[in-house]
Coordinates of N, CA, C and O in Angstrom, one line a residue:
M9 N 0.8 -1.2 0.0 CA 0.0 0.0 0.0 C 0.9 1.3 0.0 O 1.9 1.3 0.7
I10 N 0.5 2.2 -0.8 CA 1.3 3.5 -0.9 C 0.6 4.5 -0.1 O -0.6 4.8 -0.2
A11 N 1.5 5.1 0.8 CA 0.9 6.2 1.7 C 0.8 7.4 0.9 O 1.7 7.8 0.2
E12 N -0.3 8.1 1.2 CA -0.5 9.4 0.4 C 0.1 10.5 1.3 O -0.1 10.5 2.5
K13 N 0.8 11.4 0.7 CA 1.4 12.5 1.4 C 0.5 13.7 1.3 O -0.1 14.0 0.3
T14 N 0.4 14.4 2.4 CA -0.3 15.7 2.4 C 0.5 16.7 1.7 O 1.7 16.9 2.1
P15 N 0.0 17.4 0.7 CA 0.8 18.4 0.1 C 1.2 19.5 1.0 O 0.5 20.0 1.9
T16 N 2.4 19.9 0.9 CA 2.9 21.0 1.8 C 2.6 22.3 1.2 O 2.7 22.5 0.0
P17 N 2.1 23.2 2.0 CA 1.7 24.6 1.5 C 2.9 25.3 1.0 O 4.1 25.1 1.5
P18 N 2.8 26.2 0.0 CA 3.9 26.9 -0.6 C 4.6 27.8 0.5 O 3.8 28.3 1.4
A19 N 5.9 28.0 0.5 CA 6.5 28.8 1.4 C 6.1 30.3 1.3 O 5.8 30.7 0.2
Q20 N 6.0 31.0 2.3 CA 5.6 32.4 2.3 C 6.7 33.1 1.6 O 7.9 33.1 2.1
C21 N 6.5 33.9 0.6 CA 7.6 34.6 0.0 C 7.5 36.0 0.4 O 6.4 36.6 0.5
M22 N 8.6 36.6 0.7 CA 8.7 38.0 1.1 C 8.6 38.9 -0.2 O 9.2 38.6 -1.1
A23 N 7.8 39.9 -0.2 CA 7.7 40.8 -1.3 C 9.0 41.6 -1.4 O 9.6 42.1 -0.5
A24 N 9.5 41.6 -2.6 CA 10.7 42.3 -3.0 C 10.5 43.8 -2.8 O 9.4 44.3 -3.2
P25 N 11.4 44.5 -2.3 CA 11.2 46.0 -2.2 C 11.2 46.6 -3.6 O 11.7 46.1 -4.5
Q26 N 10.4 47.6 -3.7 CA 10.1 48.3 -4.9 C 11.4 49.0 -5.5 O 12.0 49.8 -4.7
I27 N 11.8 48.7 -6.6 CA 13.0 49.3 -7.2 C 12.5 50.6 -7.9 O 11.6 50.5 -8.8
R28 N 13.2 51.6 -7.7 CA 12.8 53.0 -8.2 C 13.3 53.0 -9.7 O 14.4 52.6 -10.0
I29 N 12.4 53.5 -10.6 CA 12.7 53.7 -12.0 C 12.9 55.2 -12.3 O 12.0 55.9 -11.9
V30 N 13.9 55.6 -12.8 CA 14.2 57.0 -13.1 C 14.3 57.1 -14.7 O 15.0 56.4 -15.3
E31 N 13.6 58.0 -15.2 CA 13.7 58.3 -16.7 C 15.0 58.9 -17.0 O 15.4 59.9 -16.4
S32 N 15.7 58.5 -18.1 CA 16.9 59.0 -18.5 C 16.7 60.5 -18.8 O 17.7 61.4 -18.6
T33 N 15.6 60.9 -19.4 CA 15.4 62.3 -19.8 C 15.4 63.2 -18.5 O 15.8 64.4 -18.6
D34 N 14.9 62.6 -17.4 CA 15.0 63.4 -16.1 C 16.4 63.6 -15.7 O 16.7 64.6 -15.0
I35 N 17.3 62.6 -15.9 CA 18.7 62.7 -15.5 C 19.5 63.6 -16.4 O 20.2 64.5 -16.0
F36 N 19.3 63.4 -17.7 CA 20.2 64.1 -18.7 C 19.7 65.5 -19.0 O 20.5 66.3 -19.4
R37 N 18.4 65.8 -18.9 CA 17.8 67.1 -19.1 C 18.3 67.7 -20.4 O 18.8 68.9 -20.4
G38 N 18.2 67.0 -21.5 CA 18.6 67.5 -22.8 C 20.0 67.4 -23.2 O 20.4 67.6 -24.3
Q39 N 20.9 67.0 -22.3 CA 22.3 66.8 -22.5 C 22.6 65.3 -23.0 O 21.7 64.5 -22.8
T40 N 23.8 65.1 -23.5 CA 24.1 63.7 -23.9 C 25.2 63.1 -22.9 O 25.6 62.0 -23.0
E41 N 25.6 63.9 -21.9 CA 26.6 63.4 -21.0 C 26.4 64.1 -19.7 O 26.1 65.2 -19.5
I42 N 26.5 63.2 -18.6 CA 26.5 63.7 -17.3 C 27.6 63.1 -16.5 O 28.2 62.1 -16.8
M43 N 27.9 63.7 -15.3 CA 28.9 63.2 -14.3 C 28.2 62.7 -13.1 O 27.3 63.4 -12.7
I44 N 28.6 61.5 -12.6 CA 28.0 61.0 -11.4 C 29.1 60.8 -10.4 O 30.0 60.1 -10.7
K45 N 28.8 61.3 -9.2 CA 29.8 61.1 -8.1 C 29.3 60.0 -7.2 O 28.2 60.0 -6.7
H46 N 30.1 58.9 -7.1 CA 29.7 57.8 -6.3 C 30.9 57.4 -5.4 O 32.0 57.1 -5.9
E47 N 30.6 57.5 -4.1 CA 31.7 57.2 -3.1 C 33.0 57.9 -3.4 O 34.1 57.4 -3.3
G48 N 32.9 59.2 -3.7 CA 34.0 60.1 -4.0 C 34.7 59.9 -5.3 O 35.6 60.6 -5.6
V49 N 34.2 59.0 -6.1 CA 34.7 58.8 -7.5 C 33.8 59.4 -8.5 O 32.5 59.1 -8.4
I50 N 34.3 60.1 -9.5 CA 33.5 60.7 -10.6 C 33.4 59.7 -11.8 O 34.4 59.2 -12.2
Y51 N 32.2 59.5 -12.2 CA 31.9 58.6 -13.4 C 31.3 59.4 -14.4 O 30.5 60.4 -14.1
R52 N 31.5 59.1 -15.6 CA 30.8 59.8 -16.8 C 29.8 58.8 -17.5 O 30.1 57.8 -17.8
M53 N 28.6 59.3 -17.6 CA 27.6 58.6 -18.3 C 27.2 59.3 -19.6 O 26.9 60.5 -19.5
K54 N 27.3 58.6 -20.7 CA 27.0 59.2 -22.0 C 25.8 58.5 -22.7 O 25.7 57.3 -22.6
I55 N 25.1 59.2 -23.5 CA 24.2 58.6 -24.5 C 24.8 58.5 -25.8 O 25.3 59.6 -26.3
T56 N 25.0 57.4 -26.4 CA 25.7 57.2 -27.7 C 24.7 57.7 -28.9 O 23.5 57.9 -28.6
R57 N 25.3 57.8 -30.1 CA 24.5 58.1 -31.2 C 23.4 57.1 -31.5 O 22.3 57.3 -32.1
Q58 N 23.6 55.8 -31.0 CA 22.6 54.7 -31.1 C 21.6 54.8 -30.1 O 20.8 53.9 -30.0
G59 N 21.8 55.7 -29.1 CA 20.8 55.8 -28.0 C 21.0 54.9 -26.8 O 20.2 54.8 -26.0
K60 N 22.2 54.3 -26.8 CA 22.6 53.4 -25.7 C 23.3 54.2 -24.6 O 23.9 55.3 -24.9
L61 N 23.4 53.7 -23.4 CA 24.1 54.4 -22.3 C 25.5 53.7 -22.1 O 25.6 52.5 -22.1
I62 N 26.5 54.6 -21.8 CA 27.8 54.1 -21.5 C 28.3 54.7 -20.2 O 28.1 56.0 -20.1
L63 N 28.7 53.9 -19.2 CA 29.2 54.5 -18.0 C 30.7 54.2 -17.9 O 31.2 53.1 -18.0
N64 N 31.5 55.3 -17.8 CA 33.0 55.2 -17.7 C 33.5 55.8 -16.4 O 32.9 56.7 -16.0
K65 N 34.6 55.3 -15.9 CA 35.2 55.8 -14.7 C 36.2 56.9 -15.1 O 36.7 57.0 -16.1

């Protein structure tokens, strides 16, 4: 005889914190290049001619 197992309820999952989305137009404000200071280091973020973002140290 095969014993039937009671199905275990799914584990309670914690809701992931909401990740903030920022529009690039709000950051660049019509420019194609900005500087970002992170932990004392300056980074350059550019929008390329193809519309992609590049982050350089």
